[in-house]
Each structure stands twice: as structure tokens, then as C-alpha cells.
Coordinates of C-alpha atoms (C1' of nucleotides) in Angstrom, one line a residue:
Chain Z
M1 CA 40.2 88.4 -66.3
S2 CA 39.1 87.6 -62.6
A3 CA 38.7 84.3 -60.6
D4 CA 35.9 85.3 -57.9
E5 CA 32.2 85.1 -57.6
V6 CA 32.4 81.1 -56.8
L7 CA 31.5 79.6 -53.7
T8 CA 32.0 76.2 -52.6
V9 CA 30.4 75.2 -49.2
R10 CA 29.7 71.3 -47.9
G11 CA 26.8 70.7 -46.0
D12 CA 23.3 72.6 -45.2
A13 CA 24.8 73.9 -42.0
E14 CA 27.5 76.0 -43.9
L15 CA 25.0 76.6 -46.4
V16 CA 22.3 78.4 -44.4
A17 CA 24.7 80.6 -42.7
R18 CA 26.9 81.2 -45.7
A19 CA 24.0 82.5 -47.7
G20 CA 20.9 82.4 -45.6
H21 CA 20.7 86.5 -46.5
L22 CA 20.9 85.8 -50.3
F23 CA 17.5 84.0 -49.4
A24 CA 16.2 86.6 -47.3
G25 CA 17.3 89.1 -49.8
A26 CA 15.1 87.5 -52.4
Q27 CA 13.3 90.5 -54.2
H28 CA 11.5 89.5 -57.5
E29 CA 12.0 85.5 -58.6
F30 CA 12.8 82.2 -57.1
V31 CA 13.8 79.8 -58.9
C32 CA 14.0 76.3 -57.9
V33 CA 14.8 73.3 -60.3
A34 CA 14.4 69.8 -58.6
R35 CA 14.0 66.0 -58.5
D36 CA 11.4 66.5 -56.3
L37 CA 10.4 68.3 -53.4
D38 CA 11.8 67.0 -50.7
T39 CA 15.7 66.2 -51.8
W40 CA 17.7 69.3 -52.2
S41 CA 18.0 70.2 -48.2
Q42 CA 17.5 68.7 -44.7
P43 CA 14.0 69.1 -43.8
A44 CA 15.5 71.8 -40.9
A45 CA 17.8 73.3 -42.9
R46 CA 14.8 73.9 -45.5
Q47 CA 12.6 75.3 -43.4
A48 CA 15.3 77.6 -42.2
I49 CA 15.9 79.2 -45.4
A50 CA 11.9 79.0 -45.9
N51 CA 11.2 81.4 -42.9
R52 CA 13.7 83.9 -44.6
M53 CA 11.8 84.2 -47.7
P54 CA 9.0 86.5 -48.4
P55 CA 6.1 84.8 -49.2
A56 CA 5.3 83.5 -52.7
G57 CA 2.6 85.1 -54.7
E58 CA 3.1 88.7 -53.4
T59 CA 3.3 91.9 -55.6
G60 CA 5.9 90.6 -58.3
F61 CA 7.3 87.8 -56.6
T62 CA 7.4 84.6 -58.2
V63 CA 8.5 81.2 -57.4
S64 CA 9.0 79.0 -60.3
K65 CA 9.2 74.8 -59.3
L66 CA 10.8 72.2 -62.0
L67 CA 10.9 68.9 -61.0
S68 CA 10.6 65.5 -62.2
P69 CA 8.3 63.1 -62.2
A70 CA 9.3 61.5 -59.6
A71 CA 7.7 64.3 -57.4
L72 CA 4.4 62.7 -58.5
A73 CA 5.0 59.4 -56.9
G74 CA 3.3 59.0 -53.9
E75 CA 0.5 60.6 -52.5
A76 CA 2.6 62.8 -49.6
A77 CA 4.3 63.9 -52.5
R78 CA 1.2 65.2 -53.9
L79 CA -0.6 66.5 -50.7
R80 CA 2.9 68.4 -50.6
L81 CA 2.6 69.5 -54.5
R82 CA -0.3 70.9 -53.8
E83 CA 0.8 72.8 -50.2
V84 CA 3.4 74.2 -52.2
M85 CA 1.3 75.1 -54.9
A86 CA -1.6 76.9 -52.7
K87 CA 1.3 79.0 -51.2
G88 CA 1.3 80.4 -54.9
A89 CA 4.4 79.0 -56.1
R90 CA 4.1 77.9 -59.8
V91 CA 5.2 74.3 -60.2
R92 CA 5.8 72.5 -63.4
I93 CA 7.3 69.1 -64.4
S94 CA 9.9 68.3 -67.1
S95 CA 9.5 64.5 -68.5
T96 CA 13.8 63.7 -67.9
R97 CA 16.1 63.6 -65.3
L98 CA 16.8 66.1 -62.9
P99 CA 20.0 65.3 -61.1
H100 CA 21.5 68.0 -59.6
E101 CA 19.3 70.5 -57.7
T102 CA 20.0 73.8 -58.9
I103 CA 18.5 77.6 -57.4
I104 CA 18.3 80.8 -58.7
I105 CA 17.4 84.2 -56.8
D106 CA 16.1 86.8 -58.5
R107 CA 18.4 86.5 -61.6
R108 CA 21.4 87.0 -59.6
V109 CA 22.4 84.2 -57.6
M110 CA 22.4 80.6 -58.1
I111 CA 23.0 77.6 -56.0
L112 CA 24.2 74.3 -57.7
A113 CA 23.9 71.1 -55.1
G114 CA 26.8 68.1 -55.7
R115 CA 24.8 65.1 -55.9
D116 CA 23.0 63.7 -53.3
T117 CA 26.2 61.7 -51.3
P118 CA 26.3 60.2 -48.2
G119 CA 28.3 62.7 -45.6
L120 CA 28.1 66.6 -46.0
R121 CA 26.4 67.7 -49.0
E122 CA 28.5 70.1 -51.5
Y123 CA 27.2 73.3 -52.6
T124 CA 27.7 75.8 -55.1
V125 CA 27.6 79.7 -54.7
T126 CA 27.7 82.2 -57.8
T127 CA 26.8 85.5 -58.4
S128 CA 28.8 85.8 -61.4
P129 CA 26.4 87.4 -64.0
A130 CA 27.7 84.8 -67.2
L131 CA 26.7 81.8 -65.1
V132 CA 23.9 83.4 -63.9
G133 CA 22.5 84.2 -66.8
G134 CA 24.0 81.3 -69.3
V135 CA 22.1 78.1 -66.7
Y136 CA 18.8 80.5 -66.1
A137 CA 18.4 80.8 -69.9
L138 CA 18.8 76.7 -70.0
F139 CA 16.3 77.0 -67.9
R140 CA 13.8 79.0 -69.2
A141 CA 14.0 76.6 -71.7
V142 CA 13.4 73.6 -69.3
W143 CA 10.6 75.0 -67.9
E144 CA 8.9 75.8 -71.2
T145 CA 8.6 72.6 -72.1
G146 CA 7.4 71.1 -68.9
T147 CA 3.8 70.4 -68.5
D148 CA 2.2 72.6 -66.0
L149 CA 1.0 70.9 -62.6
A150 CA -1.8 73.6 -61.8
A151 CA -3.6 72.4 -65.4
Y152 CA -2.2 68.9 -64.0
F153 CA -4.5 69.2 -61.5
S154 CA -7.4 70.8 -62.2
G155 CA -7.4 69.7 -66.2
E156 CA -7.2 66.7 -64.7
M157 CA -5.1 64.6 -66.4
P158 CA -6.6 61.9 -67.0
H159 CA -5.3 58.8 -64.8
L160 CA -4.7 56.0 -66.9
D161 CA -4.8 52.0 -66.0
A162 CA -2.2 49.8 -67.8
D163 CA -5.2 48.5 -69.6
S164 CA -6.3 52.2 -71.2
L165 CA -2.5 52.5 -71.4
A166 CA -2.6 49.4 -74.1
V167 CA -5.0 51.0 -76.0
L168 CA -3.6 53.9 -76.1
R169 CA -0.6 52.4 -77.8
A170 CA -3.0 50.8 -80.1
L171 CA -4.0 53.8 -81.6
G172 CA -0.6 54.9 -81.8
A173 CA 0.8 52.3 -83.9
G174 CA -2.1 53.0 -86.4
H175 CA -3.5 49.3 -86.2
T176 CA -7.8 49.5 -87.3
D177 CA -10.1 48.6 -84.3
E178 CA -10.2 45.0 -85.7
T179 CA -6.7 44.6 -85.9
A180 CA -5.9 46.5 -82.2
S181 CA -8.8 44.4 -80.6
R182 CA -7.6 41.4 -81.5
Q183 CA -4.4 42.1 -80.1
L184 CA -5.6 42.8 -77.1
G185 CA -7.7 40.4 -76.3
L186 CA -10.6 42.2 -76.6
S187 CA -14.1 42.3 -78.5
L188 CA -14.3 44.8 -81.1
R189 CA -17.2 46.5 -79.2
T190 CA -15.1 47.0 -76.2
Y191 CA -12.1 47.7 -77.9
R192 CA -14.2 51.1 -79.3
R193 CA -15.8 51.1 -75.5
R194 CA -12.6 51.8 -74.4
V195 CA -11.3 53.9 -76.9
A196 CA -14.4 56.2 -76.7
E197 CA -14.1 56.1 -72.7
L198 CA -10.3 57.9 -73.4
M199 CA -11.2 60.2 -76.0
A200 CA -13.6 61.1 -73.2
K201 CA -11.2 61.6 -70.4
L202 CA -8.6 63.4 -73.3
E203 CA -11.9 66.1 -73.9
A204 CA -11.6 64.9 -77.8
D205 CA -14.0 65.2 -80.3
S206 CA -11.7 63.1 -82.6
R207 CA -9.5 60.7 -82.8
F208 CA -7.0 63.1 -84.2
Q209 CA -8.0 65.3 -81.7
A210 CA -7.1 62.6 -79.4
G211 CA -3.6 62.0 -80.5
L212 CA -2.8 65.4 -80.5
R213 CA -3.6 65.0 -76.6
A214 CA -2.1 62.4 -76.2
G215 CA 1.1 63.7 -77.5
E216 CA 0.7 66.9 -75.4
L217 CA 0.3 65.0 -71.9
G218 CA 3.7 62.9 -72.6
L219 CA 1.7 59.5 -73.1
T220 CA 3.7 59.2 -76.2
G221 CA 6.7 56.8 -73.8
Chain R
M1 CA 34.8 75.9 -48.1
S2 CA 36.7 77.1 -51.3
A3 CA 36.8 79.5 -54.2
D4 CA 38.3 78.6 -57.1
E5 CA 38.3 76.7 -61.0
V6 CA 36.0 79.8 -62.4
L7 CA 38.3 81.9 -64.7
T8 CA 36.5 85.0 -66.8
V9 CA 38.5 85.9 -69.6
R10 CA 37.3 88.7 -71.8
G11 CA 38.1 88.8 -75.7
D12 CA 38.6 86.2 -77.8
A13 CA 42.3 86.2 -78.0
E14 CA 42.7 85.8 -74.0
L15 CA 40.0 83.2 -74.1
V16 CA 41.9 81.2 -77.0
A17 CA 45.1 81.5 -75.6
R18 CA 44.1 80.9 -72.1
A19 CA 41.5 77.3 -72.4
G20 CA 42.6 76.7 -76.0
H21 CA 44.5 73.6 -74.4
L22 CA 40.9 72.3 -73.1
F23 CA 39.6 72.0 -76.1
A24 CA 42.4 70.0 -77.7
G25 CA 42.2 68.0 -74.5
A26 CA 38.1 66.9 -75.6
Q27 CA 38.4 63.7 -74.9
H28 CA 34.9 62.3 -75.1
E29 CA 31.9 64.8 -75.8
F30 CA 31.9 68.2 -76.8
V31 CA 28.1 70.2 -76.0
C32 CA 27.0 73.5 -78.0
V33 CA 24.5 75.6 -76.8
A34 CA 23.8 78.8 -79.2
R35 CA 21.5 80.9 -81.0
D36 CA 23.2 79.9 -84.3
L37 CA 26.6 78.7 -85.9
D38 CA 27.8 82.2 -85.9
T39 CA 27.4 84.1 -83.1
W40 CA 29.6 82.5 -80.1
S41 CA 32.7 84.1 -81.6
Q42 CA 34.7 85.3 -84.1
P43 CA 35.5 83.2 -87.5
A44 CA 39.0 83.4 -86.4
A45 CA 38.2 82.3 -82.6
R46 CA 36.2 79.3 -83.7
Q47 CA 38.5 78.2 -86.7
A48 CA 41.7 78.5 -84.8
I49 CA 39.7 76.1 -81.7
A50 CA 38.3 74.0 -84.8
N51 CA 41.6 72.9 -85.7
R52 CA 42.7 71.7 -82.6
M53 CA 39.5 69.3 -81.7
P54 CA 39.5 66.0 -83.0
P55 CA 37.4 65.5 -85.6
A56 CA 34.0 64.5 -84.7
G57 CA 32.4 61.1 -85.4
E58 CA 35.8 59.5 -84.0
T59 CA 35.6 56.5 -81.6
G60 CA 33.4 57.9 -78.7
F61 CA 34.3 61.3 -79.5
T62 CA 30.7 62.9 -80.0
V63 CA 29.8 66.4 -80.5
S64 CA 26.0 68.3 -79.9
K65 CA 24.5 71.4 -80.7
L66 CA 21.7 73.0 -79.5
L67 CA 20.5 75.6 -81.2
S68 CA 17.3 78.1 -82.0
P69 CA 15.1 77.6 -84.6
A70 CA 17.2 81.2 -85.9
A71 CA 19.5 78.9 -87.1
L72 CA 17.2 77.8 -89.5
A73 CA 16.9 81.0 -91.0
G74 CA 18.4 81.7 -94.3
E75 CA 20.4 79.1 -97.2
A76 CA 24.0 80.0 -95.6
A77 CA 22.8 79.4 -92.5
R78 CA 21.2 75.9 -93.5
L79 CA 24.1 74.7 -95.4
R80 CA 26.8 75.6 -92.8
L81 CA 24.1 73.4 -90.8
R82 CA 24.3 70.3 -93.5
E83 CA 28.2 70.7 -93.0
V84 CA 28.8 70.3 -89.7
M85 CA 26.3 67.6 -89.6
A86 CA 28.5 66.1 -92.4
K87 CA 31.3 65.9 -89.8
G88 CA 29.2 63.9 -87.3
A89 CA 28.2 66.5 -85.2
R90 CA 24.1 66.2 -83.9
V91 CA 22.3 68.9 -83.8
R92 CA 18.9 70.0 -82.5
I93 CA 16.7 72.8 -82.3
S94 CA 14.8 74.2 -79.2
S95 CA 11.8 76.3 -79.4
T96 CA 12.9 78.4 -77.0
R97 CA 15.4 81.4 -76.8
L98 CA 18.9 80.4 -76.0
P99 CA 20.7 83.8 -75.8
H100 CA 24.0 82.5 -73.7
E101 CA 26.1 80.0 -75.8
T102 CA 27.7 77.4 -73.6
I103 CA 30.1 75.0 -74.0
I104 CA 30.7 71.8 -72.7
I105 CA 33.5 69.7 -72.6
D106 CA 33.9 65.8 -71.4
R107 CA 31.5 66.9 -68.6
R108 CA 34.2 68.8 -66.9
V109 CA 34.7 72.0 -68.2
M110 CA 32.3 74.7 -69.1
I111 CA 32.2 77.8 -71.2
L112 CA 29.8 80.6 -71.0
A113 CA 29.9 83.7 -73.0
G114 CA 28.1 86.2 -71.9
R115 CA 25.7 88.6 -74.1
D116 CA 27.3 89.5 -77.2
T117 CA 27.8 92.7 -76.4
P118 CA 29.5 95.8 -78.0
G119 CA 33.5 95.7 -77.2
L120 CA 34.9 92.7 -75.5
R121 CA 33.2 89.5 -74.8
E122 CA 33.2 88.0 -71.7
Y123 CA 33.9 84.7 -70.9
T124 CA 33.7 82.0 -67.7
V125 CA 35.7 79.4 -67.9
T126 CA 34.4 76.8 -65.0
T127 CA 35.7 73.6 -64.1
S128 CA 33.3 72.5 -61.1
P129 CA 32.1 69.8 -61.0
A130 CA 28.3 70.6 -59.4
L131 CA 28.3 73.7 -61.9
V132 CA 29.3 71.8 -64.7
G133 CA 27.7 69.1 -63.4
G134 CA 24.4 71.2 -63.2
V135 CA 24.5 72.6 -66.2
Y136 CA 25.0 68.9 -67.7
A137 CA 21.9 67.7 -66.5
L138 CA 19.8 71.3 -67.9
F139 CA 21.3 71.1 -71.1
R140 CA 20.6 67.0 -71.4
A141 CA 16.8 68.5 -70.6
V142 CA 16.5 70.6 -73.3
W143 CA 18.2 68.8 -75.5
E144 CA 16.1 65.7 -74.9
T145 CA 12.8 68.0 -75.9
G146 CA 15.0 69.5 -79.1
T147 CA 13.2 68.6 -82.5
D148 CA 16.6 66.6 -84.4
L149 CA 17.8 68.5 -87.0
A150 CA 18.7 65.2 -89.0
A151 CA 14.8 63.9 -88.9
Y152 CA 14.4 67.6 -90.2
F153 CA 15.9 67.2 -93.1
S154 CA 16.6 63.7 -94.5
G155 CA 13.5 62.0 -92.5
E156 CA 11.8 65.5 -94.3
M157 CA 10.3 67.4 -92.2
P158 CA 6.4 67.8 -93.7
H159 CA 6.6 71.5 -96.2
L160 CA 3.1 72.4 -95.3
D161 CA 1.6 75.4 -97.2
A162 CA -0.6 78.0 -95.1
D163 CA -3.4 75.7 -97.0
S164 CA -2.9 72.1 -95.6
L165 CA -1.8 74.2 -91.8
A166 CA -5.5 75.4 -92.0
V167 CA -6.5 71.9 -92.4
L168 CA -4.5 70.8 -90.0
R169 CA -6.3 73.1 -87.2
A170 CA -9.6 72.2 -88.4
L171 CA -8.5 68.4 -87.5
G172 CA -7.2 70.0 -83.9
A173 CA -10.2 71.5 -83.0
G174 CA -12.1 68.6 -83.6
H175 CA -14.6 69.4 -86.2
T176 CA -16.1 66.6 -88.6
D177 CA -15.4 66.6 -91.9
E178 CA -18.2 68.7 -93.1
T179 CA -18.0 71.4 -90.8
A180 CA -14.3 71.8 -91.7
S181 CA -14.6 71.2 -95.1
R182 CA -17.8 74.5 -94.8
Q183 CA -15.6 76.1 -92.9
L184 CA -12.8 76.3 -95.0
G185 CA -14.9 76.8 -98.0
L186 CA -13.8 73.8 -99.4
S187 CA -15.6 70.0 -100.9
L188 CA -16.3 67.5 -98.4
R189 CA -14.6 65.6 -101.3
T190 CA -11.7 68.0 -101.4
Y191 CA -11.2 68.7 -97.3
R192 CA -11.0 64.5 -97.4
R193 CA -8.6 64.8 -100.5
R194 CA -6.4 66.8 -98.0
V195 CA -6.3 65.0 -95.2
A196 CA -5.4 62.3 -96.8
E197 CA -2.6 63.8 -98.6
L198 CA -1.2 65.4 -94.7
M199 CA -1.7 62.1 -93.8
A200 CA 0.7 61.0 -96.3
K201 CA 2.8 63.4 -95.5
L202 CA 3.0 62.3 -91.8
E203 CA 3.5 58.6 -92.9
A204 CA 0.0 58.1 -90.5
D205 CA -2.2 55.0 -91.1
S206 CA -4.8 56.7 -89.0
R207 CA -6.1 60.1 -88.2
F208 CA -5.0 59.1 -84.2
Q209 CA -1.5 58.6 -85.5
A210 CA -1.7 61.8 -87.6
G211 CA -2.9 63.6 -85.0
L212 CA 0.5 62.1 -82.6
R213 CA 2.4 63.1 -85.0
A214 CA 1.7 66.8 -85.7
G215 CA 1.8 67.2 -82.4
E216 CA 5.5 65.4 -82.2
L217 CA 6.2 67.5 -85.1
G218 CA 5.4 71.3 -83.2
L219 CA 2.7 71.8 -85.7
T220 CA 0.0 73.0 -83.0
G221 CA 0.9 75.9 -83.0
Chain I
dC1 C1' -30.3 31.2 -52.4
dG2 C1' -31.5 35.4 -55.3
dG3 C1' -30.3 39.9 -56.3
dA4 C1' -27.7 44.0 -57.8
dC5 C1' -24.2 45.7 -59.9
dG6 C1' -20.6 45.7 -63.2
dA7 C1' -18.4 44.4 -67.2
dT8 C1' -18.3 42.0 -71.4
dG9 C1' -19.9 40.7 -76.0
dG10 C1' -23.1 40.1 -79.8
dC11 C1' -26.2 43.0 -83.0
dA12 C1' -28.0 46.1 -85.5
dG13 C1' -28.1 50.4 -87.5
dC14 C1' -26.7 55.0 -87.9
dT15 C1' -22.7 58.6 -88.8
dT16 C1' -18.1 59.6 -90.5
dG17 C1' -14.0 58.6 -92.9
dC18 C1' -11.9 56.8 -97.3
dT19 C1' -11.0 56.6 -101.8
dG20 C1' -12.2 55.0 -107.4
dC21 C1' -14.0 57.2 -111.0
dC22 C1' -15.9 60.5 -113.8
dA23 C1' -17.1 64.7 -115.0
dC24 C1' -15.3 70.2 -115.0
dC25 C1' -13.2 74.0 -115.1
dA26 C1' -8.8 77.3 -115.9
dC27 C1' -4.5 77.9 -117.5
dG28 C1' -1.0 77.2 -120.4
dT29 C1' 1.5 75.3 -124.7
dT30 C1' 1.1 73.5 -129.6
Chain E
dA1 C1' -8.5 75.6 -131.9
dA2 C1' -7.2 71.5 -130.3
dC3 C1' -3.9 69.6 -126.6
dG4 C1' -2.5 68.3 -122.4
dT5 C1' -1.8 69.0 -117.4
dG6 C1' -3.4 70.3 -112.3
dG7 C1' -6.9 71.5 -109.7
dT8 C1' -11.4 70.5 -108.0
dG9 C1' -16.1 68.7 -106.9
dG10 C1' -19.9 65.0 -106.9
dC11 C1' -21.2 60.3 -107.1
dA12 C1' -21.4 56.0 -105.1
dG13 C1' -19.7 52.4 -102.9
dC14 C1' -17.1 50.3 -99.3
dA15 C1' -14.7 50.6 -94.9
dA16 C1' -14.1 51.9 -90.5
dG17 C1' -16.0 54.2 -86.5
dC18 C1' -19.6 54.8 -83.0
dT19 C1' -23.2 54.0 -79.8
dG20 C1' -28.1 52.1 -78.1
dC21 C1' -29.6 47.6 -76.7
dC22 C1' -29.8 43.3 -74.5
dA23 C1' -27.8 39.0 -73.1
dT24 C1' -24.2 36.5 -70.8
dC25 C1' -21.1 35.9 -66.7
dG26 C1' -18.9 36.5 -62.6
dT27 C1' -18.5 38.8 -58.5
dC28 C1' -20.2 40.5 -54.0
dC29 C1' -23.3 41.2 -50.9
dG30 C1' -27.6 40.1 -48.2

DNA sequence: CGGACGATGGCAGCTTGCTGCCACCACGTT
DNA sequence: AACGTGGTGGCAGCAAGCTGCCATCGTCCG
């Protein structure tokens, strides 16, 4: 038995000082799980670390970022996302909350941040293969189910107003057009117009396909 | 900074000896992530631990098991699953592989097993809040996306023959009934019969809803 | 004021989807 | 051979969905 390979530090400064070299040593993969691009550390610390990292997109070096939908809120956040993606990082969104920031480097080192608390934040640096491997497997599982952000932007995830969403819900409830239109206070004609628009946005040729797509894109609630 | 709260043990016997009390002390929640119900430890060790645990389903005590699809292979495995569920455990299936077994107790203690290797298996016992919290958040994310096994069994996940699956694919491709029926070498009438049967199985009132359900149940491929 | 514009809704006609009815065929049983 | 059973397919009729056309209404300019 042994008790080692785990290190707890407080505050960004100490993290950079003690674990900065681990970032610089990244060879193959940099994984980051977080709520959004901002919370995991102070801008200064993040910058100091980013400077030490090899550039993403280099041969065999991948950067993966798994974020909560919160990362899509606000225009500034979206811009940041685009920048990160332009640098070669793969970004995915998980529909569940990810309160604890996690970083895994080369599948060998893992850094977990404690909850965002007042005062100095606590970070846990681990190199235990079992721990890192286990967390990495879980990360993979979440990653697989997340929606790819590249597809989100380029494939133009339909931006739905509350209106279209209501139509979607009516469709999902299985009502006939007549029932649904009355329920929404629309004429049959307009309701169908809305459905047609929705299907166009989803690039669906049939209502079945539209349902499928809607599910894929996580518009079911 | 500190380096503690992590313990690595080798072999089931040592795990039971050193961490058995942690199982007995479980108060609220017992989480288990594994490939199936068999691999995480030797039967003897599992039994020894199970005996020390409070019974599932007791007031405020929940048992959650997140497994790979491999856990559904074979009649024996299914029987075991039913037994576990009968005892009150919630079971979900994640479509991704979960090579590293993980146990989280009361959101305070975490046990990670190394890969299944010859010789004594290595277990890592952790109580660091940051580590446990981080892993727990990831677990939740995977759990949310998994399909509930209770629904799978009782709610009778539709058992589809290859035939119905072909219909499903045709529908998903967005073809009209006429095109699809010709493609499958069926008459229009029969094709539509198949679609109707499919919708009955999915308990869908409209094709849109059927598409939604099909997506939910992961029948998209 | 007048006109352009966009959203709506009625109408009509068409396509597609849905299903009851019956006939047919293949197969196994009595 | 006669029979029942289950899967298939044609037909017909209805229900539902789709869309072009036009009239209407409110709003926003010039």
C-alpha cells in the first residue's frame, strides 16, 4: 500500500508554481472539463499556463474541452468559444451541469478544482494511474454523448424562438395539427407554416425525420 | 498544501480489510460504475462487502449502478440484473465503455479499481472532497444520459427484428412511403402496416413523436 | 396620407398517410 | 382433401398534411 501521488494546493499562484511544468510537459492530449471557459481560473493564471502549452493542432496534440450549456450564453462567451475552436481545440457541450473543473494531461496527470468558493481556490493534482484512468473513462463517456460544437456552429444549430419551441412541444405531444393549432391560438394554416419552417431548419424531409433530429439536438427538454 | 487522503491497496483481501468499514458506514448513497455486475471484484469479496451494507431501498438510501451494454449480454447476466433491481437498486446503461470500475459512497469516499490485470488488482481509496466531487459530477453527467434499465425491462423497450429496423432506417432517411416501400421490396400497404406496428410499439401518436421516441431509445445507430 | 413590408388566415387543390375490407398464398394441422 | 392461421397486397375511402394564391391587418417609414 502507498499514499502518494496526490497534491493539494490553494490558489492559482501556487498551482502555477507547483504544477506549471506539467502543462508545459503536455505531449499528446489536453482535456478540460468545465462549466464554461472562464470559471476555472483567474485570467492571469490561465494566460500563464496557456503560454507554456504546445500549440493545439500540432501533430498528435489534441485539445478537448467539454463544457456546460452555460458556455453558450452571451455573445462574449460565444466569441471566446470560436477563438478556442479556431486554435484547433475540439469543443463539446454536455447537457448536464459540470460544477467541478477537471483537467487531464496526457492521460497521466489530473487536476481537479474545488467548487468556486470565496478566497483561495483549492486544486488537487493527481498522477495515480488508477485515479486518472478512471476519471478519463468517465470523461470519455460524457464526451461521447455531448454534441460537437463545430457541428453546432457550422451545421448551424437552429436558433429557435419560444414560438417554434411551442410548436415543437405540440408535435412532440403527438397532437394533430388541428388540436395543436387551436391550443396555440393559431390558425391551421399558420401552424402548418410553422411546422414547415421548423422542418426546413432541421433539414428534415419528413415529420419522422424532424422528430429524430429534434431529439438528436436535445430539444426535447 | 497537503498530500493525504489517498490510499492504494492491492487485492480484494486488503481492500476489504482496510476499506470494509467504509462500506458499512454508507448512509445515503452507494454509486457503482462498472462494465457489468461481475468484474469489479471476486465473488467472495463482493459478498463480504454486500453483507456489511445497509439494505437498498431503505429510507434515504439509494443504490445506483451504471453499467456498459455488456451487462445485458447473456441470460445469466440479465437474471443478476433483475435481482439487483428487485433489491431497489437503480440501474442504467451507458453506451460507452467503462473499463475502470468506480465506487462512490455517500459522495465522500471513492474507490477506483485499476484495469483487470493478472495478479492482485489495485484499488485506490480516496476521501479528498475535490476528487470525489469532481468524479461524482462526471458520474452524474453519464448517469443522466444513460437509459434506465427499469424502463428497459418493464416499459418493454421494443424488441425489434431486423425488418422493423429497416423500416426505421427508411423513415429516418426521410423517404416517402412509396420510395421506402419500393426500396424494401414491400408493397405500399405492407410498409405502412409496418410503420403502424412500429408506432404502436413506440406508443407514438404521430410520426413526429415516433421519430422522437426512436431517437430517445437510441435506435438511430 | 399612401405605400411597402411582413405576418396572418382562409380557400382550394393536391399529395401523403392511415386503415378497414377482402382476396390470395404458403404452411402446417387434422 | 379440407381447414385454420398468419403474412401479404390491392382497393377504396377517409383523414391528415402540404402549399400556392390571395385578401386582410398592423406597423413602419417616406
